[in-house]
Amino acid sequence: MQYRAFGQLDWQVSALGFGCARFPTANDKPFAAEIREPEAIAMLHYAIDHGVNYIDTAYVYHEGNSELLVGRALQGGYRARVRLATKSPIWLIERPEDFDRYLTEQLRKLQTEQIDFYLLHGLNQKGWRKVQELDLLSSAERAIADGRIGWLGFSFHDSCEVFQQIVDGYARWTFCQFIYNFLDVEKEAGARGLKYAASKGLAIVVMEPVQGGKITDPPRPLQEVWNSVPAARTPAALALQWVWDHPEVAVALSGMSTLRQVEENVASADLSVASPLTVDELALLARVRGAC
Ligand SMILES: NC(=O)c1ccc[n+]([C@@H]2O[C@H](COP(=O)([O-])OP(=O)(O)OC[C@H]3O[C@@H](n4cnc5c(N)ncnc54)[C@H](OP(=O)(O)O)[C@@H]3O)[C@@H](O)[C@H]2O)c1
């Protein structure tokens, strides 16, 4: 595994992080509540045994069952080998005390005394206003002070202008998380947000590096573009490498729904420093982008 700086922390994060929103489910329905537990735990253990040290879940993933599964998967010594990230469901919070209520429930479900990286989930203009009106940053600071949270960050869905407001609106963010992939360079925070957050010293956690699976399962005309040149790397490997080729990025979170995907993405992460995209690979990605 390759490791990278995590913002200003004295800690190195694995290039690949495990996104826990896409576990295999009983009916193969994405995001469903019925996770195929033995398979999902085997995937997490494979990743951790191969050096992944960042696990990202959230209160709402798999209808609440992702945190429960992660809590069980991290028993038997695995918890100490990773840093755990989960998220406060800001849109469900109505009163300041709800913040602590959700956090207490999450600590219990995750079977841990501390959540290393706690995110305010999916901030946008409206969510950020609520965070300020209910003074949730003070609640978060109390949780940091008494050790329930290690570091505070936010995940994000809105314009780059709102992203900059949020980055500037609080001096103690450690990290931020947003969509970034070779097709979504200008979406939401985008490349501008990436540079901005990095300039402020925030660790950058990328989500949707393969566009939520659209890059790996493209419609037929796009598949023909991918097939137009024989490529040594798969679309998933190329899309992940594109993210890793940005030095500002700390970790690329991949949602993985099969063990084969975990094996492939771990192998890609192993090569992430040694194998930047070639000129030909960049040209292929530009053609795919042009065809979208
Ligand atoms: N905070 C937020 O608001 C937020 C929002 C989105 C995501 N996230 C976090 O970020 C993580 C990553 O984002 P994401 O899961 O939405 O998107 P993603 O990682 O871009 O895409 C995940 C999908 O890509 C496909 N895939 C991954 N590796 C593959 C491989 N080697 N070969 C073929 N297909 C592959 C799988 O599709 P199939 O299942 O179809 O095979 C998988 O379900 C999430 O799991 C979650 O932890 C957070």
Short mmCIF file of C-alpha atoms and ligand atoms in Angstrom, two decimals:
data_model
loop_
_atom_site.label_atom_id
_atom_site.label_comp_id
_atom_site.label_asym_id
_atom_site.label_seq_id
_atom_site.Cartn_x
_atom_site.Cartn_y
_atom_site.Cartn_z
CA MET A 1 0.00 0.00 0.00
CA GLN A 2 1.10 3.56 -0.60
CA TYR A 3 0.58 6.16 2.13
CA ARG A 4 0.06 9.90 1.78
CA ALA A 5 0.05 12.99 3.97
CA PHE A 6 -3.29 13.70 5.65
CA GLY A 7 -3.37 17.50 5.62
CA GLN A 8 -1.44 18.81 8.59
CA LEU A 9 -1.80 15.71 10.78
CA ASP A 10 1.26 13.75 11.77
CA TRP A 11 -0.27 10.64 10.26
CA GLN A 12 -0.16 8.94 6.85
CA VAL A 13 -3.36 7.68 5.23
CA SER A 14 -3.53 4.82 2.75
CA ALA A 15 -4.03 6.00 -0.84
CA LEU A 16 -7.20 3.88 -0.96
CA GLY A 17 -9.94 4.31 1.64
CA PHE A 18 -12.87 1.92 2.03
CA GLY A 19 -16.22 3.61 1.36
CA CYS A 20 -18.89 1.67 3.22
CA ALA A 21 -21.96 2.76 1.26
CA ARG A 22 -21.84 -0.03 -1.32
CA PHE A 23 -21.55 -3.35 0.43
CA PRO A 24 -23.00 -6.41 -1.35
CA THR A 25 -26.66 -6.84 -0.43
CA ALA A 26 -29.06 -9.78 -0.28
CA ASN A 27 -30.97 -8.76 -3.39
CA ASP A 28 -28.03 -7.00 -5.13
CA LYS A 29 -29.95 -3.74 -4.71
CA PRO A 30 -27.41 -0.92 -4.19
CA PHE A 31 -27.52 0.75 -0.75
CA ALA A 32 -30.15 -1.71 0.58
CA ALA A 33 -30.41 -2.55 4.29
CA GLU A 34 -29.74 -6.30 3.99
CA ILE A 35 -25.94 -6.47 3.72
CA ARG A 36 -24.42 -9.86 2.90
CA GLU A 37 -22.43 -9.76 6.10
CA PRO A 38 -19.80 -12.53 5.78
CA GLU A 39 -18.88 -11.29 2.29
CA ALA A 40 -18.76 -7.63 3.35
CA ILE A 41 -16.61 -8.44 6.40
CA ALA A 42 -14.23 -10.51 4.24
CA MET A 43 -13.89 -7.49 1.90
CA LEU A 44 -13.11 -5.13 4.76
CA HIS A 45 -10.61 -7.56 6.28
CA TYR A 46 -8.89 -8.09 2.92
CA ALA A 47 -8.51 -4.32 2.51
CA ILE A 48 -7.16 -3.79 6.03
CA ASP A 49 -4.85 -6.80 5.79
CA HIS A 50 -3.45 -5.19 2.62
CA GLY A 51 -2.82 -1.82 4.25
CA VAL A 52 -6.04 0.20 3.94
CA ASN A 53 -6.24 2.30 7.11
CA TYR A 54 -9.18 4.66 6.44
CA ILE A 55 -12.76 3.40 6.71
CA ASP A 56 -15.60 5.77 5.79
CA THR A 57 -19.18 5.10 6.81
CA ALA A 58 -22.21 7.23 7.76
CA TYR A 59 -25.29 7.12 9.97
CA VAL A 60 -27.57 6.62 6.98
CA TYR A 61 -25.60 4.15 4.81
CA HIS A 62 -27.45 0.89 4.14
CA GLU A 63 -30.37 2.33 6.12
CA GLY A 64 -28.32 2.41 9.30
CA ASN A 65 -26.75 -1.04 8.92
CA SER A 66 -23.36 0.04 7.53
CA GLU A 67 -22.19 1.38 10.91
CA LEU A 68 -23.40 -1.78 12.66
CA LEU A 69 -21.52 -3.98 10.18
CA VAL A 70 -18.34 -1.89 10.40
CA GLY A 71 -18.52 -2.09 14.20
CA ARG A 72 -18.69 -5.89 14.04
CA ALA A 73 -16.04 -6.18 11.30
CA LEU A 74 -13.54 -4.17 13.36
CA GLN A 75 -13.64 -6.56 16.31
CA GLY A 76 -10.74 -8.97 16.84
CA GLY A 77 -8.00 -6.35 16.61
CA TYR A 78 -9.02 -4.62 13.36
CA ARG A 79 -10.24 -1.43 15.07
CA ALA A 80 -6.72 -0.55 16.24
CA ARG A 81 -5.35 -0.89 12.69
CA VAL A 82 -7.56 1.77 11.09
CA ARG A 83 -8.88 5.26 11.53
CA LEU A 84 -12.63 5.37 11.39
CA ALA A 85 -14.71 8.09 9.77
CA THR A 86 -18.45 8.52 10.10
CA LYS A 87 -20.88 11.38 9.63
CA SER A 88 -23.46 13.34 11.54
CA PRO A 89 -26.80 13.37 9.67
CA ILE A 90 -27.20 17.15 9.71
CA TRP A 91 -30.57 17.11 7.90
CA LEU A 92 -32.07 14.99 10.71
CA ILE A 93 -30.90 17.33 13.46
CA GLU A 94 -33.62 19.63 14.81
CA ARG A 95 -32.23 20.73 18.18
CA PRO A 96 -28.65 21.18 19.45
CA GLU A 97 -28.98 18.11 21.72
CA ASP A 98 -29.68 15.89 18.67
CA PHE A 99 -26.00 16.16 17.74
CA ASP A 100 -24.94 14.34 20.92
CA ARG A 101 -27.81 11.88 20.65
CA TYR A 102 -26.72 10.73 17.17
CA LEU A 103 -23.06 10.68 18.18
CA THR A 104 -23.80 8.49 21.23
CA GLU A 105 -25.79 6.10 19.05
CA GLN A 106 -22.98 5.96 16.47
CA LEU A 107 -20.32 5.20 19.09
CA ARG A 108 -22.47 2.33 20.33
CA LYS A 109 -23.13 0.95 16.82
CA LEU A 110 -19.46 1.22 15.87
CA GLN A 111 -18.40 -0.37 19.19
CA THR A 112 -15.77 2.28 19.75
CA GLU A 113 -14.99 4.96 22.30
CA GLN A 114 -13.82 7.46 19.72
CA ILE A 115 -14.67 8.28 16.12
CA ASP A 116 -11.36 9.40 14.67
CA PHE A 117 -12.76 11.50 11.84
CA TYR A 118 -16.26 12.92 12.27
CA LEU A 119 -17.92 14.68 9.35
CA LEU A 120 -20.90 16.96 9.14
CA HIS A 121 -22.60 15.00 6.37
CA GLY A 122 -23.41 16.48 2.97
CA LEU A 123 -23.15 20.17 3.84
CA ASN A 124 -24.76 22.64 1.47
CA GLN A 125 -25.90 26.24 1.97
CA LYS A 126 -28.99 25.16 3.94
CA GLY A 127 -27.11 22.63 6.10
CA TRP A 128 -24.33 25.13 6.84
CA ARG A 129 -26.93 27.68 7.97
CA LYS A 130 -28.41 25.09 10.32
CA VAL A 131 -24.95 24.24 11.70
CA GLN A 132 -24.50 27.90 12.58
CA GLU A 133 -28.04 28.52 13.90
CA LEU A 134 -27.88 25.49 16.24
CA ASP A 135 -24.21 26.16 17.10
CA LEU A 136 -23.31 22.58 16.25
CA LEU A 137 -19.61 23.45 15.96
CA SER A 138 -19.60 24.10 19.74
CA SER A 139 -21.20 20.68 20.25
CA ALA A 140 -18.47 19.15 18.05
CA GLU A 141 -15.74 20.97 19.97
CA ARG A 142 -17.08 19.59 23.27
CA ALA A 143 -16.96 16.09 21.74
CA ILE A 144 -13.35 16.67 20.64
CA ALA A 145 -12.44 17.96 24.10
CA ASP A 146 -13.85 14.90 25.87
CA GLY A 147 -12.45 12.45 23.29
CA ARG A 148 -15.62 11.19 21.59
CA ILE A 149 -14.32 12.67 18.31
CA GLY A 150 -10.73 12.89 17.10
CA TRP A 151 -10.93 15.45 14.29
CA LEU A 152 -13.74 17.34 12.58
CA GLY A 153 -14.45 17.69 8.86
CA PHE A 154 -17.36 17.91 6.46
CA SER A 155 -18.60 16.28 3.30
CA PHE A 156 -20.05 18.51 0.69
CA HIS A 157 -22.69 18.91 -2.04
CA ASP A 158 -23.13 22.44 -3.35
CA SER A 159 -21.33 25.06 -5.45
CA CYS A 160 -17.65 25.92 -5.17
CA GLU A 161 -18.60 29.33 -3.73
CA VAL A 162 -20.49 27.68 -0.86
CA PHE A 163 -17.55 25.30 -0.39
CA GLN A 164 -15.19 28.25 0.06
CA GLN A 165 -17.59 29.89 2.54
CA ILE A 166 -17.63 26.72 4.64
CA VAL A 167 -13.85 26.29 4.49
CA ASP A 168 -13.45 29.91 5.59
CA GLY A 169 -16.29 29.76 8.12
CA TYR A 170 -14.48 27.67 10.71
CA ALA A 171 -10.78 27.78 11.56
CA ARG A 172 -10.50 24.24 12.95
CA TRP A 173 -11.53 21.96 10.07
CA THR A 174 -9.01 19.15 9.71
CA PHE A 175 -10.40 17.67 6.49
CA CYS A 176 -13.08 17.85 3.85
CA GLN A 177 -14.65 15.33 1.50
CA PHE A 178 -16.11 15.93 -1.95
CA ILE A 179 -16.76 14.41 -5.37
CA TYR A 180 -13.78 14.41 -7.70
CA ASN A 181 -13.11 12.28 -10.77
CA PHE A 182 -11.90 12.85 -14.31
CA LEU A 183 -15.45 13.50 -15.53
CA ASP A 184 -16.46 15.77 -12.65
CA VAL A 185 -13.67 18.32 -12.60
CA GLU A 186 -15.99 21.30 -12.33
CA LYS A 187 -18.89 19.74 -10.44
CA GLU A 188 -19.56 21.09 -6.90
CA ALA A 189 -16.21 21.91 -5.20
CA GLY A 190 -14.28 20.61 -8.22
CA ALA A 191 -10.69 21.44 -9.14
CA ARG A 192 -11.05 24.98 -7.76
CA GLY A 193 -12.24 23.65 -4.42
CA LEU A 194 -9.40 21.12 -4.37
CA LYS A 195 -6.77 23.84 -4.74
CA TYR A 196 -8.56 26.09 -2.27
CA ALA A 197 -8.89 23.52 0.51
CA ALA A 198 -5.30 22.36 -0.01
CA SER A 199 -4.08 25.97 0.23
CA LYS A 200 -5.78 26.18 3.65
CA GLY A 201 -4.07 23.00 4.87
CA LEU A 202 -7.16 20.76 4.90
CA ALA A 203 -6.74 17.07 4.16
CA ILE A 204 -8.73 16.18 1.05
CA VAL A 205 -10.79 13.01 0.99
CA VAL A 206 -12.14 12.27 -2.49
CA MET A 207 -15.45 10.49 -2.93
CA GLU A 208 -16.95 9.00 -6.09
CA PRO A 209 -13.58 8.51 -7.83
CA VAL A 210 -15.28 6.28 -10.42
CA GLN A 211 -18.40 8.47 -10.53
CA GLY A 212 -20.42 6.11 -8.35
CA GLY A 213 -19.83 3.24 -10.81
CA LYS A 214 -20.89 5.11 -13.97
CA ILE A 215 -17.32 5.09 -15.25
CA THR A 216 -17.05 1.33 -14.86
CA ASP A 217 -20.49 0.58 -16.34
CA PRO A 218 -20.84 3.10 -19.18
CA PRO A 219 -23.60 3.21 -21.79
CA ARG A 220 -22.71 1.46 -25.07
CA PRO A 221 -21.45 4.50 -27.10
CA LEU A 222 -19.06 5.35 -24.29
CA GLN A 223 -17.97 1.72 -23.98
CA GLU A 224 -16.91 1.92 -27.63
CA VAL A 225 -14.64 4.87 -26.83
CA TRP A 226 -13.08 2.90 -23.96
CA ASN A 227 -12.57 -0.02 -26.35
CA SER A 228 -11.07 2.15 -29.08
CA VAL A 229 -7.53 1.56 -27.83
CA PRO A 230 -6.21 -1.52 -26.07
CA ALA A 231 -5.52 -0.30 -22.52
CA ALA A 232 -3.39 -2.11 -19.99
CA ARG A 233 -5.42 -0.70 -17.10
CA THR A 234 -9.15 -1.03 -16.55
CA PRO A 235 -11.40 2.07 -16.45
CA ALA A 236 -11.55 1.77 -12.63
CA ALA A 237 -7.75 1.68 -12.39
CA LEU A 238 -7.40 4.65 -14.77
CA ALA A 239 -10.04 6.69 -12.93
CA LEU A 240 -8.44 6.03 -9.53
CA GLN A 241 -4.97 6.83 -10.87
CA TRP A 242 -6.28 10.12 -12.26
CA VAL A 243 -7.33 11.06 -8.71
CA TRP A 244 -4.03 9.91 -7.18
CA ASP A 245 -2.10 11.96 -9.70
CA HIS A 246 -3.30 15.05 -7.77
CA PRO A 247 -0.79 15.67 -4.96
CA GLU A 248 -3.45 17.64 -3.05
CA VAL A 249 -5.51 14.46 -2.56
CA ALA A 250 -4.95 12.54 0.68
CA VAL A 251 -7.16 9.52 0.08
CA ALA A 252 -9.53 8.24 -2.61
CA LEU A 253 -12.56 6.53 -1.08
CA SER A 254 -13.84 3.72 -3.19
CA GLY A 255 -17.24 2.14 -2.72
CA MET A 256 -16.73 -1.53 -3.53
CA SER A 257 -19.42 -4.15 -3.89
CA THR A 258 -17.34 -7.30 -4.57
CA LEU A 259 -14.12 -8.81 -3.26
CA ARG A 260 -12.74 -8.73 -6.80
CA GLN A 261 -13.15 -4.94 -6.87
CA VAL A 262 -11.37 -4.66 -3.52
CA GLU A 263 -8.49 -6.79 -4.81
CA GLU A 264 -8.22 -4.73 -7.99
CA ASN A 265 -8.38 -1.36 -6.24
CA VAL A 266 -5.86 -2.39 -3.57
CA ALA A 267 -3.50 -3.51 -6.36
CA SER A 268 -4.04 -0.16 -8.13
CA ALA A 269 -3.27 1.72 -4.89
CA ASP A 270 -0.04 -0.27 -4.51
CA LEU A 271 1.09 1.17 -7.86
CA SER A 272 -0.29 4.66 -7.34
CA VAL A 273 3.04 6.44 -6.89
CA ALA A 274 5.04 4.43 -9.39
CA SER A 275 2.55 4.55 -12.25
CA PRO A 276 1.16 7.99 -13.04
CA LEU A 277 -1.05 8.15 -16.11
CA THR A 278 0.83 8.05 -19.39
CA VAL A 279 0.29 10.51 -22.23
CA ASP A 280 -1.72 7.84 -24.08
CA GLU A 281 -3.88 7.13 -21.03
CA LEU A 282 -4.54 10.84 -20.53
CA ALA A 283 -5.55 11.09 -24.20
CA LEU A 284 -7.98 8.17 -23.73
CA LEU A 285 -9.57 9.84 -20.68
CA ALA A 286 -9.87 13.08 -22.67
CA ARG A 287 -11.68 11.18 -25.46
CA VAL A 288 -14.05 9.58 -22.94
CA ARG A 289 -14.69 12.99 -21.39
CA GLY A 290 -15.36 14.45 -24.82
CA ALA A 291 -17.89 11.70 -25.59
CA CYS A 292 -19.93 12.22 -22.39
N1 LIG B 1 -20.62 12.13 2.23
C1 LIG B 1 -21.29 12.03 1.13
O1 LIG B 1 -22.17 12.83 0.85
C2 LIG B 1 -20.92 10.88 0.21
C3 LIG B 1 -21.52 10.80 -1.04
C4 LIG B 1 -21.07 9.80 -1.87
C5 LIG B 1 -20.09 8.92 -1.43
N2 LIG B 1 -19.53 9.00 -0.21
C6 LIG B 1 -18.49 8.06 0.28
O2 LIG B 1 -17.52 7.89 -0.73
C7 LIG B 1 -17.43 6.51 -1.10
C8 LIG B 1 -17.10 6.40 -2.57
O3 LIG B 1 -18.15 6.91 -3.35
P1 LIG B 1 -19.18 5.98 -4.12
O4 LIG B 1 -19.18 4.62 -3.55
O5 LIG B 1 -20.48 6.73 -4.14
O6 LIG B 1 -18.65 6.02 -5.59
P2 LIG B 1 -17.43 5.28 -6.39
O7 LIG B 1 -16.40 4.80 -5.45
O8 LIG B 1 -17.06 6.24 -7.46
O9 LIG B 1 -18.20 4.09 -7.10
C9 LIG B 1 -18.51 2.89 -6.45
C10 LIG B 1 -18.93 1.86 -7.49
O10 LIG B 1 -17.92 1.76 -8.52
C11 LIG B 1 -17.83 0.45 -8.97
N3 LIG B 1 -16.43 -0.02 -8.81
C12 LIG B 1 -15.54 0.28 -7.83
N4 LIG B 1 -14.36 -0.36 -8.06
C13 LIG B 1 -14.51 -1.07 -9.21
C14 LIG B 1 -13.64 -1.92 -9.95
N5 LIG B 1 -12.39 -2.16 -9.60
N6 LIG B 1 -14.16 -2.49 -11.08
C15 LIG B 1 -15.43 -2.26 -11.49
N7 LIG B 1 -16.28 -1.46 -10.81
C16 LIG B 1 -15.83 -0.87 -9.68
C17 LIG B 1 -18.82 -0.39 -8.18
O11 LIG B 1 -20.01 -0.43 -8.95
P3 LIG B 1 -21.01 -1.72 -8.91
O12 LIG B 1 -21.44 -1.86 -7.49
O13 LIG B 1 -22.10 -1.30 -9.84
O14 LIG B 1 -20.20 -2.89 -9.40
C18 LIG B 1 -19.02 0.45 -6.93
O15 LIG B 1 -20.26 0.24 -6.30
C19 LIG B 1 -18.80 5.94 -0.69
O16 LIG B 1 -18.78 4.54 -0.60
C20 LIG B 1 -19.00 6.66 0.60
O17 LIG B 1 -18.24 6.06 1.63
C21 LIG B 1 -19.93 10.00 0.61
#
